[in-house]
């Protein structure tokens, strides 16, 4: 890693293709943040990524009046495979939803699917706001990808249209499921080896109910699906955001990328 790379404390997501020597325009929000919040100047090194071309070292060209640009220099990390499960969740109160989104991205979630449930406390989701939170979390945790967020749909409609090659692990607070770690270990044993190599992680979905829990009708409909498995998250009733992080933690430990070699940083 170069000296400039070690000094690059800010990391930005950009939507443009990244190639050596190219110049990339920053958004007004990024320019304002770098100039007025972080007090950076032209010539300062930064890191950039777009989810496709890896991570690159760049230098700020200009920052003025909410306009700015960076000059791309060299690649720091090649684009790698970052596979993670889909998190299917019911929208919750604002601050708790913020926490859920941030931590799910840090935990390596692949996709985020809001669903409307019968006992949910809200059916309103601002996708633009969630997208901004996802990008910010990806910048902070040094992911190379940005999870996709889908439009909200009714839970039972999503289940009805779910491809049968997917595997749903729905967190059942009634206690009818086996411990999630046990279920995931069984899946890993069937894969007979490395989780990432032999288990199609992208086809797994973790389904988290709302604060009021799944309705009886929802539980019955989900249990009837051949590709759905009820799982338990322990003896205590967890808040929705806690349940999401707990499920993702166990998943990444058993089937996900926690078994990969860690990224070395100077």
mmCIF file of C-alpha atoms in Angstrom:
data_model
loop_
_atom_site.group_PDB
_atom_site.id
_atom_site.type_symbol
_atom_site.label_atom_id
_atom_site.label_comp_id
_atom_site.label_asym_id
_atom_site.label_seq_id
_atom_site.Cartn_x
_atom_site.Cartn_y
_atom_site.Cartn_z
ATOM 1 C CA UNK A 1 0.000 0.000 0.000
ATOM 2 C CA UNK A 2 1.359 3.433 -0.953
ATOM 3 C CA UNK A 3 1.924 6.285 1.464
ATOM 4 C CA UNK A 4 -0.930 8.213 -0.158
ATOM 5 C CA UNK A 5 -3.243 5.255 0.369
ATOM 6 C CA UNK A 6 -2.477 5.149 4.083
ATOM 7 C CA UNK A 7 -3.310 8.865 4.302
ATOM 8 C CA UNK A 8 -6.615 8.452 2.461
ATOM 9 C CA UNK A 9 -9.059 8.552 5.372
ATOM 10 C CA UNK A 10 -12.191 9.310 3.363
ATOM 11 C CA UNK A 11 -13.881 6.700 1.211
ATOM 12 C CA UNK A 12 -16.516 7.576 -1.389
ATOM 13 C CA UNK A 13 -18.990 5.615 -3.483
ATOM 14 C CA UNK A 14 -19.213 6.840 -7.075
ATOM 15 C CA UNK A 15 -21.553 5.732 -9.844
ATOM 16 C CA UNK A 16 -19.150 6.261 -12.760
ATOM 17 C CA UNK A 17 -16.804 3.623 -14.208
ATOM 18 C CA UNK A 18 -13.333 3.825 -12.652
ATOM 19 C CA UNK A 19 -10.229 3.581 -14.849
ATOM 20 C CA UNK A 20 -6.634 4.761 -14.320
ATOM 21 C CA UNK A 21 -6.172 8.454 -15.065
ATOM 22 C CA UNK A 22 -9.861 9.301 -15.407
ATOM 23 C CA UNK A 23 -11.539 12.231 -13.684
ATOM 24 C CA UNK A 24 -14.766 11.668 -11.765
ATOM 25 C CA UNK A 25 -17.224 14.372 -10.817
ATOM 26 C CA UNK A 26 -18.433 14.363 -7.231
ATOM 27 C CA UNK A 27 -22.036 14.948 -6.244
ATOM 28 C CA UNK A 28 -22.887 18.300 -4.616
ATOM 29 C CA UNK A 29 -23.415 16.457 -1.315
ATOM 30 C CA UNK A 30 -20.010 14.781 -1.514
ATOM 31 C CA UNK A 31 -18.289 18.043 -2.408
ATOM 32 C CA UNK A 32 -19.959 19.873 0.475
ATOM 33 C CA UNK A 33 -19.065 17.088 2.901
ATOM 34 C CA UNK A 34 -15.403 16.970 1.916
ATOM 35 C CA UNK A 35 -14.930 20.743 1.873
ATOM 36 C CA UNK A 36 -17.072 22.007 4.736
ATOM 37 C CA UNK A 37 -17.413 19.023 7.078
ATOM 38 C CA UNK A 38 -14.053 17.301 6.696
ATOM 39 C CA UNK A 39 -12.186 20.510 5.713
ATOM 40 C CA UNK A 40 -10.216 18.766 2.987
ATOM 41 C CA UNK A 41 -8.290 20.562 0.266
ATOM 42 C CA UNK A 42 -7.358 19.799 -3.349
ATOM 43 C CA UNK A 43 -4.457 17.361 -3.439
ATOM 44 C CA UNK A 44 -5.814 15.254 -0.560
ATOM 45 C CA UNK A 45 -5.897 11.492 -1.305
ATOM 46 C CA UNK A 46 -9.208 9.637 -0.991
ATOM 47 C CA UNK A 47 -10.454 6.141 -1.759
ATOM 48 C CA UNK A 48 -13.288 5.522 -4.203
ATOM 49 C CA UNK A 49 -15.321 2.480 -5.283
ATOM 50 C CA UNK A 50 -18.406 1.832 -7.423
ATOM 51 C CA UNK A 51 -19.328 -1.759 -6.639
ATOM 52 C CA UNK A 52 -17.934 -3.021 -9.937
ATOM 53 C CA UNK A 53 -14.328 -1.955 -10.456
ATOM 54 C CA UNK A 54 -12.736 -2.494 -7.052
ATOM 55 C CA UNK A 55 -11.304 0.180 -4.771
ATOM 56 C CA UNK A 56 -9.061 2.939 -6.107
ATOM 57 C CA UNK A 57 -6.782 5.655 -4.832
ATOM 58 C CA UNK A 58 -7.749 9.105 -6.114
ATOM 59 C CA UNK A 59 -6.762 12.697 -5.428
ATOM 60 C CA UNK A 60 -9.134 15.620 -4.971
ATOM 61 C CA UNK A 61 -8.832 17.928 -7.983
ATOM 62 C CA UNK A 62 -11.133 20.733 -6.904
ATOM 63 C CA UNK A 63 -13.733 21.617 -4.299
ATOM 64 C CA UNK A 64 -15.798 24.772 -4.722
ATOM 65 C CA UNK A 65 -19.427 25.813 -4.448
ATOM 66 C CA UNK A 66 -20.705 22.249 -4.074
ATOM 67 C CA UNK A 67 -18.753 21.149 -7.126
ATOM 68 C CA UNK A 68 -15.778 18.872 -7.044
ATOM 69 C CA UNK A 69 -13.853 16.147 -8.806
ATOM 70 C CA UNK A 70 -11.192 13.530 -8.140
ATOM 71 C CA UNK A 71 -8.415 12.193 -10.349
ATOM 72 C CA UNK A 72 -8.059 8.411 -10.327
ATOM 73 C CA UNK A 73 -4.561 7.074 -9.753
ATOM 74 C CA UNK A 74 -4.188 3.367 -8.982
ATOM 75 C CA UNK A 75 -6.229 0.378 -7.883
ATOM 76 C CA UNK A 76 -5.945 -0.597 -4.227
ATOM 77 C CA UNK A 77 -8.186 -3.675 -4.245
ATOM 78 C CA UNK A 78 -9.575 -5.682 -7.124
ATOM 79 C CA UNK A 79 -13.309 -6.276 -7.187
ATOM 80 C CA UNK A 80 -13.999 -9.421 -5.229
ATOM 81 C CA UNK A 81 -17.064 -11.560 -4.723
ATOM 82 C CA UNK A 82 -19.193 -10.401 -1.805
ATOM 83 C CA UNK A 83 -22.143 -12.735 -1.467
ATOM 84 C CA UNK A 84 -24.628 -12.382 1.333
ATOM 85 C CA UNK A 85 -28.190 -13.431 2.090
ATOM 86 C CA UNK A 86 -31.291 -11.390 1.417
ATOM 87 C CA UNK A 87 -32.742 -9.771 4.530
ATOM 88 C CA UNK A 88 -36.531 -9.638 4.410
ATOM 89 C CA UNK A 89 -37.828 -7.291 7.104
ATOM 90 C CA UNK A 90 -40.897 -5.329 8.128
ATOM 91 C CA UNK A 91 -40.333 -1.543 8.404
ATOM 92 C CA UNK A 92 -40.006 -0.353 11.985
ATOM 93 C CA UNK A 93 -39.655 2.988 13.735
ATOM 94 C CA UNK A 94 -37.210 5.434 12.183
ATOM 95 C CA UNK A 95 -34.244 5.285 14.562
ATOM 96 C CA UNK A 96 -34.436 1.521 14.895
ATOM 97 C CA UNK A 97 -34.732 1.119 11.125
ATOM 98 C CA UNK A 98 -31.641 3.299 10.704
ATOM 99 C CA UNK A 99 -29.762 0.979 13.053
ATOM 100 C CA UNK A 100 -31.025 -2.141 11.272
ATOM 101 C CA UNK A 101 -29.965 -0.888 7.831
ATOM 102 C CA UNK A 102 -26.516 0.269 8.953
ATOM 103 C CA UNK A 103 -25.678 -2.922 10.815
ATOM 104 C CA UNK A 104 -27.099 -5.214 8.120
ATOM 105 C CA UNK A 105 -24.779 -3.601 5.565
ATOM 106 C CA UNK A 106 -21.818 -3.973 7.936
ATOM 107 C CA UNK A 107 -22.759 -7.630 8.421
ATOM 108 C CA UNK A 108 -22.531 -8.268 4.671
ATOM 109 C CA UNK A 109 -26.187 -8.514 3.665
ATOM 110 C CA UNK A 110 -26.624 -9.031 -0.070
ATOM 111 C CA UNK A 111 -30.058 -7.542 -0.641
ATOM 112 C CA UNK A 112 -32.681 -5.732 1.457
ATOM 113 C CA UNK A 113 -36.362 -6.444 0.947
ATOM 114 C CA UNK A 114 -38.905 -4.450 2.999
ATOM 115 C CA UNK A 115 -42.227 -6.253 3.364
ATOM 116 C CA UNK A 116 -45.638 -5.154 4.587
ATOM 117 C CA UNK A 117 -47.036 -7.458 7.254
ATOM 118 C CA UNK A 118 -50.375 -7.711 9.002
ATOM 119 C CA UNK A 119 -48.955 -6.694 12.391
ATOM 120 C CA UNK A 120 -46.466 -4.144 11.085
ATOM 121 C CA UNK A 121 -46.457 -0.673 12.601
ATOM 122 C CA UNK A 122 -45.920 1.149 9.302
ATOM 123 C CA UNK A 123 -46.095 0.567 5.576
ATOM 124 C CA UNK A 124 -44.193 3.714 4.605
ATOM 125 C CA UNK A 125 -40.615 3.335 3.396
ATOM 126 C CA UNK A 126 -38.486 6.113 1.903
ATOM 127 C CA UNK A 127 -36.272 4.178 -0.457
ATOM 128 C CA UNK A 128 -34.144 7.224 -1.294
ATOM 129 C CA UNK A 129 -33.295 7.691 2.365
ATOM 130 C CA UNK A 130 -32.537 3.997 2.864
ATOM 131 C CA UNK A 131 -30.342 4.011 -0.244
ATOM 132 C CA UNK A 132 -28.296 6.896 1.151
ATOM 133 C CA UNK A 133 -27.874 5.006 4.435
ATOM 134 C CA UNK A 134 -26.786 1.862 2.630
ATOM 135 C CA UNK A 135 -24.140 3.759 0.666
ATOM 136 C CA UNK A 136 -22.841 5.523 3.768
ATOM 137 C CA UNK A 137 -22.584 2.240 5.665
ATOM 138 C CA UNK A 138 -20.779 0.576 2.731
ATOM 139 C CA UNK A 139 -18.302 3.468 2.619
ATOM 140 C CA UNK A 140 -17.589 3.207 6.343
ATOM 141 C CA UNK A 141 -17.198 -0.570 6.599
ATOM 142 C CA UNK A 142 -14.980 -0.816 3.491
ATOM 143 C CA UNK A 143 -17.256 -3.080 1.483
ATOM 144 C CA UNK A 144 -16.617 -3.260 -2.244
ATOM 145 C CA UNK A 145 -20.312 -3.630 -3.048
ATOM 146 C CA UNK A 146 -23.515 -1.792 -2.159
ATOM 147 C CA UNK A 147 -26.512 -3.994 -1.292
ATOM 148 C CA UNK A 148 -29.568 -3.593 -3.489
ATOM 149 C CA UNK A 149 -32.810 -2.348 -1.902
ATOM 150 C CA UNK A 150 -36.110 -3.478 -3.392
ATOM 151 C CA UNK A 151 -39.475 -1.753 -3.283
ATOM 152 C CA UNK A 152 -41.763 -2.805 -0.411
ATOM 153 C CA UNK A 153 -44.250 -5.590 -1.150
ATOM 154 C CA UNK A 154 -46.736 -7.530 0.942
ATOM 155 C CA UNK A 155 -44.997 -10.388 2.743
ATOM 156 C CA UNK A 156 -47.359 -13.053 1.429
ATOM 157 C CA UNK A 157 -47.030 -11.721 -2.129
ATOM 158 C CA UNK A 158 -43.241 -11.901 -1.819
ATOM 159 C CA UNK A 159 -43.425 -15.472 -0.512
ATOM 160 C CA UNK A 160 -45.831 -16.483 -3.291
ATOM 161 C CA UNK A 161 -43.453 -15.157 -5.949
ATOM 162 C CA UNK A 162 -40.255 -16.434 -4.373
ATOM 163 C CA UNK A 163 -38.376 -18.849 -6.669
ATOM 164 C CA UNK A 164 -38.381 -22.393 -5.338
ATOM 165 C CA UNK A 165 -34.592 -22.603 -5.584
ATOM 166 C CA UNK A 166 -34.450 -20.044 -2.775
ATOM 167 C CA UNK A 167 -34.279 -21.128 0.835
ATOM 168 C CA UNK A 168 -36.221 -19.079 3.375
ATOM 169 C CA UNK A 169 -35.117 -19.103 6.988
ATOM 170 C CA UNK A 170 -37.964 -17.384 8.804
ATOM 171 C CA UNK A 171 -37.380 -16.410 12.404
ATOM 172 C CA UNK A 172 -40.396 -17.845 14.206
ATOM 173 C CA UNK A 173 -40.949 -16.305 17.619
ATOM 174 C CA UNK A 174 -43.524 -18.995 18.508
ATOM 175 C CA UNK A 175 -40.685 -21.455 19.123
ATOM 176 C CA UNK A 176 -41.627 -23.972 16.435
ATOM 177 C CA UNK A 177 -38.222 -23.836 14.721
ATOM 178 C CA UNK A 178 -34.889 -25.450 15.460
ATOM 179 C CA UNK A 179 -31.983 -23.232 16.597
ATOM 180 C CA UNK A 180 -30.716 -21.233 13.624
ATOM 181 C CA UNK A 181 -27.127 -22.359 14.163
ATOM 182 C CA UNK A 182 -28.186 -26.000 14.046
ATOM 183 C CA UNK A 183 -30.135 -25.501 10.817
ATOM 184 C CA UNK A 184 -27.264 -23.667 9.143
ATOM 185 C CA UNK A 185 -24.738 -26.294 10.230
ATOM 186 C CA UNK A 186 -26.923 -28.944 8.602
ATOM 187 C CA UNK A 187 -26.956 -26.932 5.376
ATOM 188 C CA UNK A 188 -23.185 -26.590 5.509
ATOM 189 C CA UNK A 189 -22.791 -30.338 6.034
ATOM 190 C CA UNK A 190 -24.892 -30.968 2.934
ATOM 191 C CA UNK A 191 -22.563 -28.660 1.015
ATOM 192 C CA UNK A 192 -19.650 -30.883 2.106
ATOM 193 C CA UNK A 193 -17.075 -28.152 2.389
ATOM 194 C CA UNK A 194 -16.532 -24.429 2.124
ATOM 195 C CA UNK A 195 -19.646 -22.375 2.686
ATOM 196 C CA UNK A 196 -18.940 -19.854 -0.057
ATOM 197 C CA UNK A 197 -17.813 -22.449 -2.605
ATOM 198 C CA UNK A 198 -20.492 -25.069 -2.115
ATOM 199 C CA UNK A 199 -23.582 -23.353 -0.743
ATOM 200 C CA UNK A 200 -25.387 -20.871 -2.972
ATOM 201 C CA UNK A 201 -25.562 -18.099 -0.382
ATOM 202 C CA UNK A 202 -27.270 -15.672 -2.747
ATOM 203 C CA UNK A 203 -30.364 -17.899 -2.742
ATOM 204 C CA UNK A 204 -30.824 -17.713 1.027
ATOM 205 C CA UNK A 205 -33.217 -15.255 2.658
ATOM 206 C CA UNK A 206 -33.583 -14.414 6.334
ATOM 207 C CA UNK A 207 -37.151 -13.360 7.110
ATOM 208 C CA UNK A 208 -37.673 -11.164 10.177
ATOM 209 C CA UNK A 209 -41.146 -10.377 11.459
ATOM 210 C CA UNK A 210 -42.452 -7.001 12.672
ATOM 211 C CA UNK A 211 -42.467 -5.806 16.274
ATOM 212 C CA UNK A 212 -45.898 -7.397 16.683
ATOM 213 C CA UNK A 213 -44.730 -10.707 15.221
ATOM 214 C CA UNK A 214 -46.105 -12.657 12.265
ATOM 215 C CA UNK A 215 -49.851 -13.156 12.135
ATOM 216 C CA UNK A 216 -51.279 -16.666 12.372
ATOM 217 C CA UNK A 217 -52.215 -16.515 8.680
ATOM 218 C CA UNK A 218 -48.721 -15.419 7.680
ATOM 219 C CA UNK A 219 -47.111 -18.196 9.716
ATOM 220 C CA UNK A 220 -49.414 -20.801 8.225
ATOM 221 C CA UNK A 221 -48.809 -19.631 4.657
ATOM 222 C CA UNK A 222 -45.030 -19.516 5.077
ATOM 223 C CA UNK A 223 -44.857 -22.924 6.756
ATOM 224 C CA UNK A 224 -46.649 -24.483 3.795
ATOM 225 C CA UNK A 225 -43.805 -23.534 1.468
ATOM 226 C CA UNK A 226 -41.425 -26.407 0.773
ATOM 227 C CA UNK A 227 -38.484 -23.976 0.614
ATOM 228 C CA UNK A 228 -39.160 -22.342 4.008
ATOM 229 C CA UNK A 229 -37.635 -23.462 7.315
ATOM 230 C CA UNK A 230 -38.650 -22.022 10.704
ATOM 231 C CA UNK A 231 -35.681 -21.153 12.910
ATOM 232 C CA UNK A 232 -35.321 -20.028 16.521
ATOM 233 C CA UNK A 233 -33.137 -17.172 17.750
ATOM 234 C CA UNK A 234 -33.042 -18.353 21.328
ATOM 235 C CA UNK A 235 -35.253 -18.268 24.410
ATOM 236 C CA UNK A 236 -35.809 -14.498 24.565
ATOM 237 C CA UNK A 237 -38.102 -12.255 22.537
ATOM 238 C CA UNK A 238 -35.904 -9.938 20.468
ATOM 239 C CA UNK A 239 -36.690 -6.585 18.956
ATOM 240 C CA UNK A 240 -36.925 -6.705 15.171
ATOM 241 C CA UNK A 241 -33.582 -4.966 14.639
ATOM 242 C CA UNK A 242 -31.858 -7.197 17.186
ATOM 243 C CA UNK A 243 -33.313 -10.300 15.542
ATOM 244 C CA UNK A 244 -32.019 -9.194 12.151
ATOM 245 C CA UNK A 245 -28.462 -8.674 13.382
ATOM 246 C CA UNK A 246 -28.493 -11.892 15.415
ATOM 247 C CA UNK A 247 -29.651 -13.925 12.411
ATOM 248 C CA UNK A 248 -27.086 -12.318 10.090
ATOM 249 C CA UNK A 249 -24.308 -12.939 12.626
ATOM 250 C CA UNK A 250 -24.994 -16.656 12.866
ATOM 251 C CA UNK A 251 -25.476 -16.920 9.103
ATOM 252 C CA UNK A 252 -22.138 -15.267 8.316
ATOM 253 C CA UNK A 253 -20.399 -17.461 10.868
ATOM 254 C CA UNK A 254 -21.822 -20.727 9.500
ATOM 255 C CA UNK A 255 -22.391 -20.124 5.780
ATOM 256 C CA UNK A 256 -21.065 -16.685 4.986
ATOM 257 C CA UNK A 257 -17.790 -14.890 4.462
ATOM 258 C CA UNK A 258 -16.533 -14.881 8.045
ATOM 259 C CA UNK A 259 -14.615 -18.031 7.129
ATOM 260 C CA UNK A 260 -12.682 -16.117 4.438
ATOM 261 C CA UNK A 261 -9.167 -14.818 4.967
ATOM 262 C CA UNK A 262 -9.338 -11.397 6.629
ATOM 263 C CA UNK A 263 -8.475 -8.271 4.641
ATOM 264 C CA UNK A 264 -5.026 -7.019 5.667
ATOM 265 C CA UNK A 265 -4.684 -3.290 6.261
ATOM 266 C CA UNK A 266 -1.496 -1.364 6.883
#
